[in-house]
Short mmCIF file of C-alpha atoms and ligand atoms in Angstrom, two decimals:
data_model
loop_
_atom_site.label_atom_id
_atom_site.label_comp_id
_atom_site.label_asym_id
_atom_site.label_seq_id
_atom_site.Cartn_x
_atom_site.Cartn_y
_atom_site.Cartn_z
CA UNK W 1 0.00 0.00 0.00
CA UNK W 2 0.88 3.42 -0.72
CA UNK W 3 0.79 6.13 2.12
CA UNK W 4 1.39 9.80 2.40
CA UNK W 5 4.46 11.22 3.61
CA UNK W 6 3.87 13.47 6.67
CA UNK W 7 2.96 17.38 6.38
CA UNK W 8 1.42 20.75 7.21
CA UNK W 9 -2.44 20.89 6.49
CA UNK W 10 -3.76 24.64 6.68
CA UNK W 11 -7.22 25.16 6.49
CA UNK W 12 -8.13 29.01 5.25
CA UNK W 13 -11.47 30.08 5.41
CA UNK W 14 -11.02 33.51 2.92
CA UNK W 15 -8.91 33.45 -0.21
CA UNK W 16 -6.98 36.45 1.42
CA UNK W 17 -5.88 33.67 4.00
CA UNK W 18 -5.22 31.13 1.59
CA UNK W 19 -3.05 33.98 -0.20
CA UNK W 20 -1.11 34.65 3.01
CA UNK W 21 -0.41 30.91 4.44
CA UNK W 22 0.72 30.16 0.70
CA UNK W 23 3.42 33.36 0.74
CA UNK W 24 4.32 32.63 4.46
CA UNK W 25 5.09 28.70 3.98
CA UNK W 26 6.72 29.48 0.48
CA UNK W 27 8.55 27.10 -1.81
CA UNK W 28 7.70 24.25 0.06
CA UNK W 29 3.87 24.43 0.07
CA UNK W 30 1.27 23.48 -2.57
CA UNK W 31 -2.64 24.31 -2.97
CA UNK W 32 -5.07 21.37 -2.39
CA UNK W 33 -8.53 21.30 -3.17
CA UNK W 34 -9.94 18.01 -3.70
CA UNK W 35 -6.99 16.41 -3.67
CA UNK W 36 -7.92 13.69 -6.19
CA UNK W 37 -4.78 14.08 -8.61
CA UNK W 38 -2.20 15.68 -5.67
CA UNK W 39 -2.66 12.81 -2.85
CA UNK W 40 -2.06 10.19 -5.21
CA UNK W 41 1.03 12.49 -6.80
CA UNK W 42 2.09 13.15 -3.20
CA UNK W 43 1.51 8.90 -2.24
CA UNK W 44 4.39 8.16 -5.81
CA UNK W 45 6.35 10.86 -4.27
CA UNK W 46 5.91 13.21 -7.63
CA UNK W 47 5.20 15.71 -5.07
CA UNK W 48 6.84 16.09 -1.74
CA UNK W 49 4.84 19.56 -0.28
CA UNK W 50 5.73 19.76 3.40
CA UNK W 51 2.49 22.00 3.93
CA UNK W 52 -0.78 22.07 2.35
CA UNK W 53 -3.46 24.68 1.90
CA UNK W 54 -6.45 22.92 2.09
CA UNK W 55 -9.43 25.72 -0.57
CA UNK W 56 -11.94 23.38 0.63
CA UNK W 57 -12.78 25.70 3.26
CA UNK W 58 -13.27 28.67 1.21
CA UNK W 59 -16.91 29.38 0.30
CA UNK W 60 -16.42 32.50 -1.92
CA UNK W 61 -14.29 30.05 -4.32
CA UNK W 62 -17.71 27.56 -4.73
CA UNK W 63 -20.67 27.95 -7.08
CA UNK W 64 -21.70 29.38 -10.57
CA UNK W 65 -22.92 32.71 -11.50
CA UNK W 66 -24.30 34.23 -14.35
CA UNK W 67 -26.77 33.55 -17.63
CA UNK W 68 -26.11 32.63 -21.20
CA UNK W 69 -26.99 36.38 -21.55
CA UNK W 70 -23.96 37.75 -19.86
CA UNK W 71 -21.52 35.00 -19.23
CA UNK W 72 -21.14 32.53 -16.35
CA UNK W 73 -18.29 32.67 -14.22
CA UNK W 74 -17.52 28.87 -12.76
CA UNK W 75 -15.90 29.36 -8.75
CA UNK W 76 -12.73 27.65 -9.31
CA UNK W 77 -13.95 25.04 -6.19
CA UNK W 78 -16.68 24.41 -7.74
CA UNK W 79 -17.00 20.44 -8.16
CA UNK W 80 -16.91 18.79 -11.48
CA UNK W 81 -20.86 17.40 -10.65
CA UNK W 82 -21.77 20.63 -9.85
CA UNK W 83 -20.61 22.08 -13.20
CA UNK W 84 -21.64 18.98 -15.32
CA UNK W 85 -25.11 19.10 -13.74
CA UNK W 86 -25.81 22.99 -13.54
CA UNK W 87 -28.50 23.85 -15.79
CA UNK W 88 -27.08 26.73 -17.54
CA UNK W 89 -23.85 24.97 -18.69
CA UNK W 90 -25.89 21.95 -19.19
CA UNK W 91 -27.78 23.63 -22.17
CA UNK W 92 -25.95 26.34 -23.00
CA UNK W 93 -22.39 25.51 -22.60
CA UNK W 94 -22.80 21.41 -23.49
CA UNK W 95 -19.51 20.53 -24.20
CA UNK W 96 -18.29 22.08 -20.75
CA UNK W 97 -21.16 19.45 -19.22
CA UNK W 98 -19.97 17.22 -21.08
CA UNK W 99 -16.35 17.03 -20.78
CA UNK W 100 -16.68 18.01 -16.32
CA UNK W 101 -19.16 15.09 -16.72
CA UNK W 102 -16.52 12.67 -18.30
CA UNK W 103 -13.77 13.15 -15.91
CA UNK W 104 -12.70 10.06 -13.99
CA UNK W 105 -15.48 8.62 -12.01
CA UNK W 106 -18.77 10.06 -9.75
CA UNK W 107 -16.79 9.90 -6.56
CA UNK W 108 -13.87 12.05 -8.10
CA UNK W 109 -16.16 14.19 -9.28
CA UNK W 110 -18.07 15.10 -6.17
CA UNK W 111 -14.78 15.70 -4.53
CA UNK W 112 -12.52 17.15 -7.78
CA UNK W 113 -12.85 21.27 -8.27
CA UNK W 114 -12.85 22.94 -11.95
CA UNK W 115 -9.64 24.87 -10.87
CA UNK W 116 -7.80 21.61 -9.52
CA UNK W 117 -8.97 20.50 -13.43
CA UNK W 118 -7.36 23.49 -15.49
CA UNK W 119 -4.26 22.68 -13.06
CA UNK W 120 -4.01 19.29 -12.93
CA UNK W 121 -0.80 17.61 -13.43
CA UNK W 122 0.87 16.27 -17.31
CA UNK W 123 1.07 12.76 -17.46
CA UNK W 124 3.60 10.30 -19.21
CA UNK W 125 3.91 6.33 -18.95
CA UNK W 126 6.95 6.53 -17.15
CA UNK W 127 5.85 9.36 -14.80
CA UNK W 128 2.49 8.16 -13.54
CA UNK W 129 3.89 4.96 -11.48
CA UNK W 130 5.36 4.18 -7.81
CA UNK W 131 8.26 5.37 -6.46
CA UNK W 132 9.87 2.02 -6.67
CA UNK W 133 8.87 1.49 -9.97
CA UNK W 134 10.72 5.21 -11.28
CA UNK W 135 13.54 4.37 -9.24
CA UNK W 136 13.81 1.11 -10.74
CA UNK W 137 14.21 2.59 -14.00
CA UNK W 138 16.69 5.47 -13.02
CA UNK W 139 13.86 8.17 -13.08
CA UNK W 140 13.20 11.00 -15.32
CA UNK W 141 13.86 14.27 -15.76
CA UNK W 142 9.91 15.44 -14.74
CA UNK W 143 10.95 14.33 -10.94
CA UNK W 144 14.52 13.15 -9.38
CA UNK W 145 15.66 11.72 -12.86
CA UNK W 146 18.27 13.41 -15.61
CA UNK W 147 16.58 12.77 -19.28
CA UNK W 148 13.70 12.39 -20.78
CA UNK W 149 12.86 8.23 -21.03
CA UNK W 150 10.38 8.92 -24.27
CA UNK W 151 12.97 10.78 -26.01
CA UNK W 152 16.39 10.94 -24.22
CA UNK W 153 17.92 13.02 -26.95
CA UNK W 154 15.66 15.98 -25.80
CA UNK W 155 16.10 19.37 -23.07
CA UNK W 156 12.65 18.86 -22.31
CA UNK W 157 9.92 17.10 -21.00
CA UNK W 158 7.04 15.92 -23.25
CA UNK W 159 4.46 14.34 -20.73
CA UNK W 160 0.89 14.99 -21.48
CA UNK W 161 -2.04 18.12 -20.62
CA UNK W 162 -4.57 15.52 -19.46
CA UNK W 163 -7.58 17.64 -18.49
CA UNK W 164 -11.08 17.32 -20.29
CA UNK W 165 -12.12 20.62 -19.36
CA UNK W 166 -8.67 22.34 -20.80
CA UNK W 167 -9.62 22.07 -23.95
CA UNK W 168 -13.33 22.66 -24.03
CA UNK W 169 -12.50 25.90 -22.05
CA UNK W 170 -10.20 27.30 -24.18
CA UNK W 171 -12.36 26.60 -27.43
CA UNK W 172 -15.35 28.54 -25.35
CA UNK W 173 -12.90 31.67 -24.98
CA UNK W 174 -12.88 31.21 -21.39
CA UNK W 175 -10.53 33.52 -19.24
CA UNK W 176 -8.67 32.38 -15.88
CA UNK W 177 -9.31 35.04 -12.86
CA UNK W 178 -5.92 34.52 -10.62
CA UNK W 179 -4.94 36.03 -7.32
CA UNK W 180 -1.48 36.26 -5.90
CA UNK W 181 0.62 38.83 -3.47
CA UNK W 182 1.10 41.19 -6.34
CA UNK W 183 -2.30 41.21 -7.01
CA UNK W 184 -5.01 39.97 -9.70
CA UNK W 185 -5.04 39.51 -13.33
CA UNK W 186 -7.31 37.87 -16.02
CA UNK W 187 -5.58 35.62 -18.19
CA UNK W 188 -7.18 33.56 -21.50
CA UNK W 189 -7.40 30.42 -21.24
CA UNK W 190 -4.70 29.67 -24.51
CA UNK W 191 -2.20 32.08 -22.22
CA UNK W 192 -2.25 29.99 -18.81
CA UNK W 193 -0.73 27.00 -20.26
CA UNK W 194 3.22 26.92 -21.75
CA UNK W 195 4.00 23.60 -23.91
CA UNK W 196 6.32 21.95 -21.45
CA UNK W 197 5.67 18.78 -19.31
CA UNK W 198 7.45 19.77 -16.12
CA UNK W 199 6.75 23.96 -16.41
CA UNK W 200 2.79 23.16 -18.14
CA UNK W 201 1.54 26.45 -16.44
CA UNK W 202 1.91 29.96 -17.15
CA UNK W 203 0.99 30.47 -13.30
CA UNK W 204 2.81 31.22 -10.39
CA UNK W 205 3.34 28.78 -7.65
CA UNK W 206 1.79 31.24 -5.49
CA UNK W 207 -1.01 32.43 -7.43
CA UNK W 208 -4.80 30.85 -6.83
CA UNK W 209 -7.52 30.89 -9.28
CA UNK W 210 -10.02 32.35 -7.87
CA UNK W 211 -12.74 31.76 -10.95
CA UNK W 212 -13.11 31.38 -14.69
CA UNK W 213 -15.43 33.16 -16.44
CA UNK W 214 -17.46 32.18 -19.77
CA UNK W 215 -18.17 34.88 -22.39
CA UNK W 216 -22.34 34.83 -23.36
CA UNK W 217 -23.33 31.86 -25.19
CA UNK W 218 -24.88 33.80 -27.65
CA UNK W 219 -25.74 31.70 -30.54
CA UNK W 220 -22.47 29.16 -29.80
CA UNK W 221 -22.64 25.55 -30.38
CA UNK W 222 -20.12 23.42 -28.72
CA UNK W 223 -19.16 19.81 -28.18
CA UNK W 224 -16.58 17.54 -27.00
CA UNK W 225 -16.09 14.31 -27.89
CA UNK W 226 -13.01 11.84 -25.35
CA UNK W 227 -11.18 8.86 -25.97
CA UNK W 228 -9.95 6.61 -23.20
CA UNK W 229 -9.39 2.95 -22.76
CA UNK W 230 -12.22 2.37 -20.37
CA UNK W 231 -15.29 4.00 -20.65
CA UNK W 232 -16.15 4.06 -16.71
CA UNK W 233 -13.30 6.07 -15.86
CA UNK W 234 -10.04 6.74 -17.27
CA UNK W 235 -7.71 10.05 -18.38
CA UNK W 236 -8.18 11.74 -21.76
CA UNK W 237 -5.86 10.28 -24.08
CA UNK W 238 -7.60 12.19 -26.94
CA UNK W 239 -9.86 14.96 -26.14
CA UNK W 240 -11.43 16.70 -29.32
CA UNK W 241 -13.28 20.19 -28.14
CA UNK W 242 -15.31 22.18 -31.33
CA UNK W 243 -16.85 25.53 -30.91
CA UNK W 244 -18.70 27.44 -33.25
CA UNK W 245 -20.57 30.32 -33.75
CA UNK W 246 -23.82 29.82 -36.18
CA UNK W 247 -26.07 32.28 -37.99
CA UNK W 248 -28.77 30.38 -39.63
CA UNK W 249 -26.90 27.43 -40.78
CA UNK W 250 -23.38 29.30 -41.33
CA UNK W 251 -20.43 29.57 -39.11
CA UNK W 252 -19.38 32.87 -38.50
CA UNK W 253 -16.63 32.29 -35.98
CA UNK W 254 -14.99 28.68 -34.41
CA UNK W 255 -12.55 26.65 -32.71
CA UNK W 256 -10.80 23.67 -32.32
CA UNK W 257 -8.83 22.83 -29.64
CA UNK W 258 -7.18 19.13 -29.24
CA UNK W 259 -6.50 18.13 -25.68
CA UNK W 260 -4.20 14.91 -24.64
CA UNK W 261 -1.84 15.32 -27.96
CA UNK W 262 0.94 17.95 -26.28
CA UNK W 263 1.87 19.02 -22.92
CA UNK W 264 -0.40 21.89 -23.06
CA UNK W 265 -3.67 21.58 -25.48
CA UNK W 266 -3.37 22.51 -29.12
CA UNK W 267 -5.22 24.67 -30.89
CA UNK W 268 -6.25 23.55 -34.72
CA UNK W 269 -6.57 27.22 -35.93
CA UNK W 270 -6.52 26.70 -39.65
CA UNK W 271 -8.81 24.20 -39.23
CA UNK W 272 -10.82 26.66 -37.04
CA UNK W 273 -10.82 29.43 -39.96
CA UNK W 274 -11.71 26.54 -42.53
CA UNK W 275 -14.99 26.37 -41.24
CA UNK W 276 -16.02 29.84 -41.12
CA UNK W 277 -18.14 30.76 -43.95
CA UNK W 278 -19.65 27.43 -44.47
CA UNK W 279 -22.51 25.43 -43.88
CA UNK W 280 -21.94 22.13 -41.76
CA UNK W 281 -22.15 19.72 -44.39
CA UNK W 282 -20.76 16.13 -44.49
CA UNK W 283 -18.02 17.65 -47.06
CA UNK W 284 -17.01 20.50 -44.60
CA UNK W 285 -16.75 18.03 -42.30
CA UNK W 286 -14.74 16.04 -43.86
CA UNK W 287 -12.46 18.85 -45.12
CA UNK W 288 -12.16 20.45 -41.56
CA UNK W 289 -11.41 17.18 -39.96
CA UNK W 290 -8.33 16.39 -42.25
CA UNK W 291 -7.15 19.68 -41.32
CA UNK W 292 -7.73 19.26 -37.41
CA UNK W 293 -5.54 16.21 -37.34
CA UNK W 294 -2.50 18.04 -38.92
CA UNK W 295 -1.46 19.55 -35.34
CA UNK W 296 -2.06 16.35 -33.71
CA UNK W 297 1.52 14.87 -32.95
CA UNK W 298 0.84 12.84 -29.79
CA UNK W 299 3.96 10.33 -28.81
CA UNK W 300 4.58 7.02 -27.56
CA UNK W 301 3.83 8.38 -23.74
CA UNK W 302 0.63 7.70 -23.12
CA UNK W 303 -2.43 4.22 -23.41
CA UNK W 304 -3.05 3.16 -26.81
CA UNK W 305 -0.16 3.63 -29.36
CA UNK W 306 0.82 6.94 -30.71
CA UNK W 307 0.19 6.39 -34.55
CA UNK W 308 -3.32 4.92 -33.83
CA UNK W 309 -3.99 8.22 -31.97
CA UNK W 310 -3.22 10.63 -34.46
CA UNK W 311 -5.17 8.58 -36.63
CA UNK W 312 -8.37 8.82 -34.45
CA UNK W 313 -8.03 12.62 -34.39
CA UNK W 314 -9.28 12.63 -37.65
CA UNK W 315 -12.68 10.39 -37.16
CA UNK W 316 -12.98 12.49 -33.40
CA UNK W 317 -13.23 15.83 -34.95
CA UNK W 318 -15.72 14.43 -37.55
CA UNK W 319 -17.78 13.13 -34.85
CA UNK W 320 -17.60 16.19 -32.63
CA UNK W 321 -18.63 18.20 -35.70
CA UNK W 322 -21.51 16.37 -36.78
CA UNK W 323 -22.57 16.70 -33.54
CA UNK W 324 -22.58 20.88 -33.79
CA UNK W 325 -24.85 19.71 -37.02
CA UNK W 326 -26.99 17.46 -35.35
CA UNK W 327 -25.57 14.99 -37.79
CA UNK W 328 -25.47 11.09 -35.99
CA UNK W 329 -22.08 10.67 -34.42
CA UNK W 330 -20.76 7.51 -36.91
CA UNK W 331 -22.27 8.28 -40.33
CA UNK W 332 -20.02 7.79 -42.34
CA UNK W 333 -18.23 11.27 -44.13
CA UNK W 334 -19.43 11.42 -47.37
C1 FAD Z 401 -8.35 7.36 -11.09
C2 FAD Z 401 -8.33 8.78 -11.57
C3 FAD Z 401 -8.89 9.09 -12.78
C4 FAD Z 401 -8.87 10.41 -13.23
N1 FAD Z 401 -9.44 10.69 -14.46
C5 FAD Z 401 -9.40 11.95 -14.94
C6 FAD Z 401 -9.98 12.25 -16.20
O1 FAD Z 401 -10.56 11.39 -16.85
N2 FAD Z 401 -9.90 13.52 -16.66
C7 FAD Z 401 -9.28 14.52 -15.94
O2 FAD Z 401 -9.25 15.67 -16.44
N3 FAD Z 401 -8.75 14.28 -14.72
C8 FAD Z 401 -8.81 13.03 -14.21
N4 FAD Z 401 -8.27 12.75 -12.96
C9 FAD Z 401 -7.55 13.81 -12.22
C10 FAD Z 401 -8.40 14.60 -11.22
O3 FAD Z 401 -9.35 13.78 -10.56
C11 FAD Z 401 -9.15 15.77 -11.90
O4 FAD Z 401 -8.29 16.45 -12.80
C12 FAD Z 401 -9.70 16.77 -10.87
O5 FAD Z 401 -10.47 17.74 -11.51
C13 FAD Z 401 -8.63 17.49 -10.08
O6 FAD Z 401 -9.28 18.43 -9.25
P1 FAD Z 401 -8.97 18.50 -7.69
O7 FAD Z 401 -9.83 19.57 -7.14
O8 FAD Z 401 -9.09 17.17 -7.05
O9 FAD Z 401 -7.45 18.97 -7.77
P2 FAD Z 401 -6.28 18.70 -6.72
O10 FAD Z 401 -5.85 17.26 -6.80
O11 FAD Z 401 -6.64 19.24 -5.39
O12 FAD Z 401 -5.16 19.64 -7.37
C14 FAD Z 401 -4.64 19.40 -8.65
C15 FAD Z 401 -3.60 20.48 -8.95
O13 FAD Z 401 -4.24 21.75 -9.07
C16 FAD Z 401 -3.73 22.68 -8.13
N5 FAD Z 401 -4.87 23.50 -7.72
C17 FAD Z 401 -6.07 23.05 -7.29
N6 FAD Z 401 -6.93 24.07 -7.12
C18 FAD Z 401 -6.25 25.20 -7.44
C19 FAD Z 401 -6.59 26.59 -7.47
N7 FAD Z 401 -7.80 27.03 -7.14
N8 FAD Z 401 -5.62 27.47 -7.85
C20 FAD Z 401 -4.39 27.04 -8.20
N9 FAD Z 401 -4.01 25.75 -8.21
C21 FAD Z 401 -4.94 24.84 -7.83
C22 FAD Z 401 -3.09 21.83 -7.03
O14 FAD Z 401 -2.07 22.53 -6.35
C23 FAD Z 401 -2.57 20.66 -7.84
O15 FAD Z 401 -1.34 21.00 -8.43
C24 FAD Z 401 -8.28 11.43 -12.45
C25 FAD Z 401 -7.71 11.12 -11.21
C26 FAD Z 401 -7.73 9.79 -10.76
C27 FAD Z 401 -7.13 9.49 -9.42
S1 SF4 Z 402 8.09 12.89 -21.20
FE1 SF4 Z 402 10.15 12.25 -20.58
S2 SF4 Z 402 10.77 13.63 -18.89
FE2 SF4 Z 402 8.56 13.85 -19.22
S3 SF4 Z 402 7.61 12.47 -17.73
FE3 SF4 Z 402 7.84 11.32 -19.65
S4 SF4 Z 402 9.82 10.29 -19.56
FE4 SF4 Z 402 9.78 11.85 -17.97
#
């Protein structure tokens, strides 16, 4: 059995405390808040915090405000069931309800926050195990190891943005509200992440998100569309998020975003600007699709092999977009 090392739990009740326990413990500390992807990080020793502060306490960080009018801003506590099941993103945002509602399995997602989501850790095949088992194979670069075991030629580390809501977020034009001792600042959602494994966040250590906010839905279609190994529960390894705007039947405005195929999600902007002007028909669909895959370069760090994911990017964006046409999901592109 795997246990947790000893530490420091601190249990603010105001963001302003959370702020100042974060500053005073410094380097050493880390933000909890349901703890579903740090305990078992901090049980392989991929973390090693000596104090925690615990956001679970903080009420002002919970709940979602808003309308489709205006926007809806999501409290970055907010649980994953809360979000999937809220009426307003349930409708109006679906792919948001839909990718919150695909994440791991109904216990994690009663106790796992949108903002532990956005943040949640990259993952790689020879990352995600035991202590013993990294130290059995001289570690890696991402935590107590040299190079990089996928490829050991590179400076870098390629493990994997893993979050269904990443994606979907970022194709919605969602923006990050963060907090820290120097103050606050809005970010996009395409600005918080950098495409490293190890440095995946454009954050500061000691900055909280406090909220992310959702411009009006305003005549937006969106859907998201996961692959993973077991349907119960089970990371992204493919996460295809489509967004468009419609007038009548025409796009006006869209994007694609790819989640699971780089350490920070990818963005399939000519793709994107291929679909604006045109109706949704099977042959845009097609055409769009072929383009999506093109920034899809996933490697061999993750389930299922590499060249049978990039493959499947092409048949997930079809599917995703047929569903912004109401098409069925596995008619076959014409
Ligand atoms: C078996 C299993 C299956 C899983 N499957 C999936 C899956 O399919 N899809 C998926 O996306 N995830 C999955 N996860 C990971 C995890 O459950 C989710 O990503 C969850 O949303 C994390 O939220 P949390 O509140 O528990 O975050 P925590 O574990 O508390 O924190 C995660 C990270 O975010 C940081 N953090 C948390 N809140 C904030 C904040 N407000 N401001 C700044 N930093 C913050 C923490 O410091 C930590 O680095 C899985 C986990 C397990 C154990
Ligand atoms: S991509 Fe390389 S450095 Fe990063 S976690 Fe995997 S093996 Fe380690």
């Amino acid at each position: 059995m795997m246990r947790l090392p000893p530490f420091t739990y601190l249990a603010p009740r105001t963001v302003g405390d959370a702020l100042k326990y974060l500053g005073d413990a410094g380097p050493e500390a880390m933000l909890v808040a349901g703890g579903t992807d740090l305990y078992p990080n901090m049980k392989r020793r991929q973390f090693e915090p000596k104090t925690l502060v615990g956001l679970r306490g903080v009420r002002e960080l919970r709940g979602v405000r808003g309308s489709e009018r205006d926007g809806i801003s999501l409290g970055s506590g907010t649980t994953l069931a809360a979000v999937a099941a809220h009426p307003t993103v349930a409708q109006h945002y679906p792919a948001l309800a839909t990718a919150a509602g695909l994440v791991s399995s109904p216990q994690l997602r009663n106790m796992g926050t949108i903002g532990g989501n956005v943040c949640v850790d990259t993952r790689c095949n020879y990352y995600n195990q035991s202590y013993a088992w990294r130290k059995a194979i001289g570690f890696c670069m991402k935590k107590d190891g040299d190079i990089c075991l996928v490829a050991p030629g590179s400076p870098r580390c390629w493990a994997v943005s893993s979050s269904d809501t990443a994606p979907v977020l970022w194709s919605l034009g969602a923006r990050v509200r963060l907090v820290g001792p120097d103050g606050e600042r809005a970010v996009p959602m395409s600005a918080l992440y950098r495409d490293d494994g190890i440095e995946y966040l454009a954050k500061r250590p000691d900055e909280i998100v406090i909220e992310i906010t959702l411009p009006p839905a305003d005549g937006w279609r969106s859907a998201y569309v996961k692959l993973r190994r077991r349907g119960s529960f089970d990371f992204p390894v493919l996460g295809v998020a489509v967004a468009a705007r419609v007038e009548g039947d025409v796009v006006r405005e869209a994007r694609i975003v790819l989640g699971a195929v780089a350490s920070l999600p990818r963005e399939a902007a000519q793709a994107a600007a291929a679909l604006r002007g045109e109706r949704l028909t099977r042959e845009t669909i097609t055409r769009v699709a072929d383009l999506a895959a093109r920034p899809s370069k996933p490697l061999d760090n993750t389930d299922f092999s590499h060249p049978y994911r990039k493959n499947v990017t092409r048949a997930f964006v079809a599917r995703a977009l047929r569903r912004l046409a109401g098409l069925p999901d596995d008619e076959a592109p014409t």
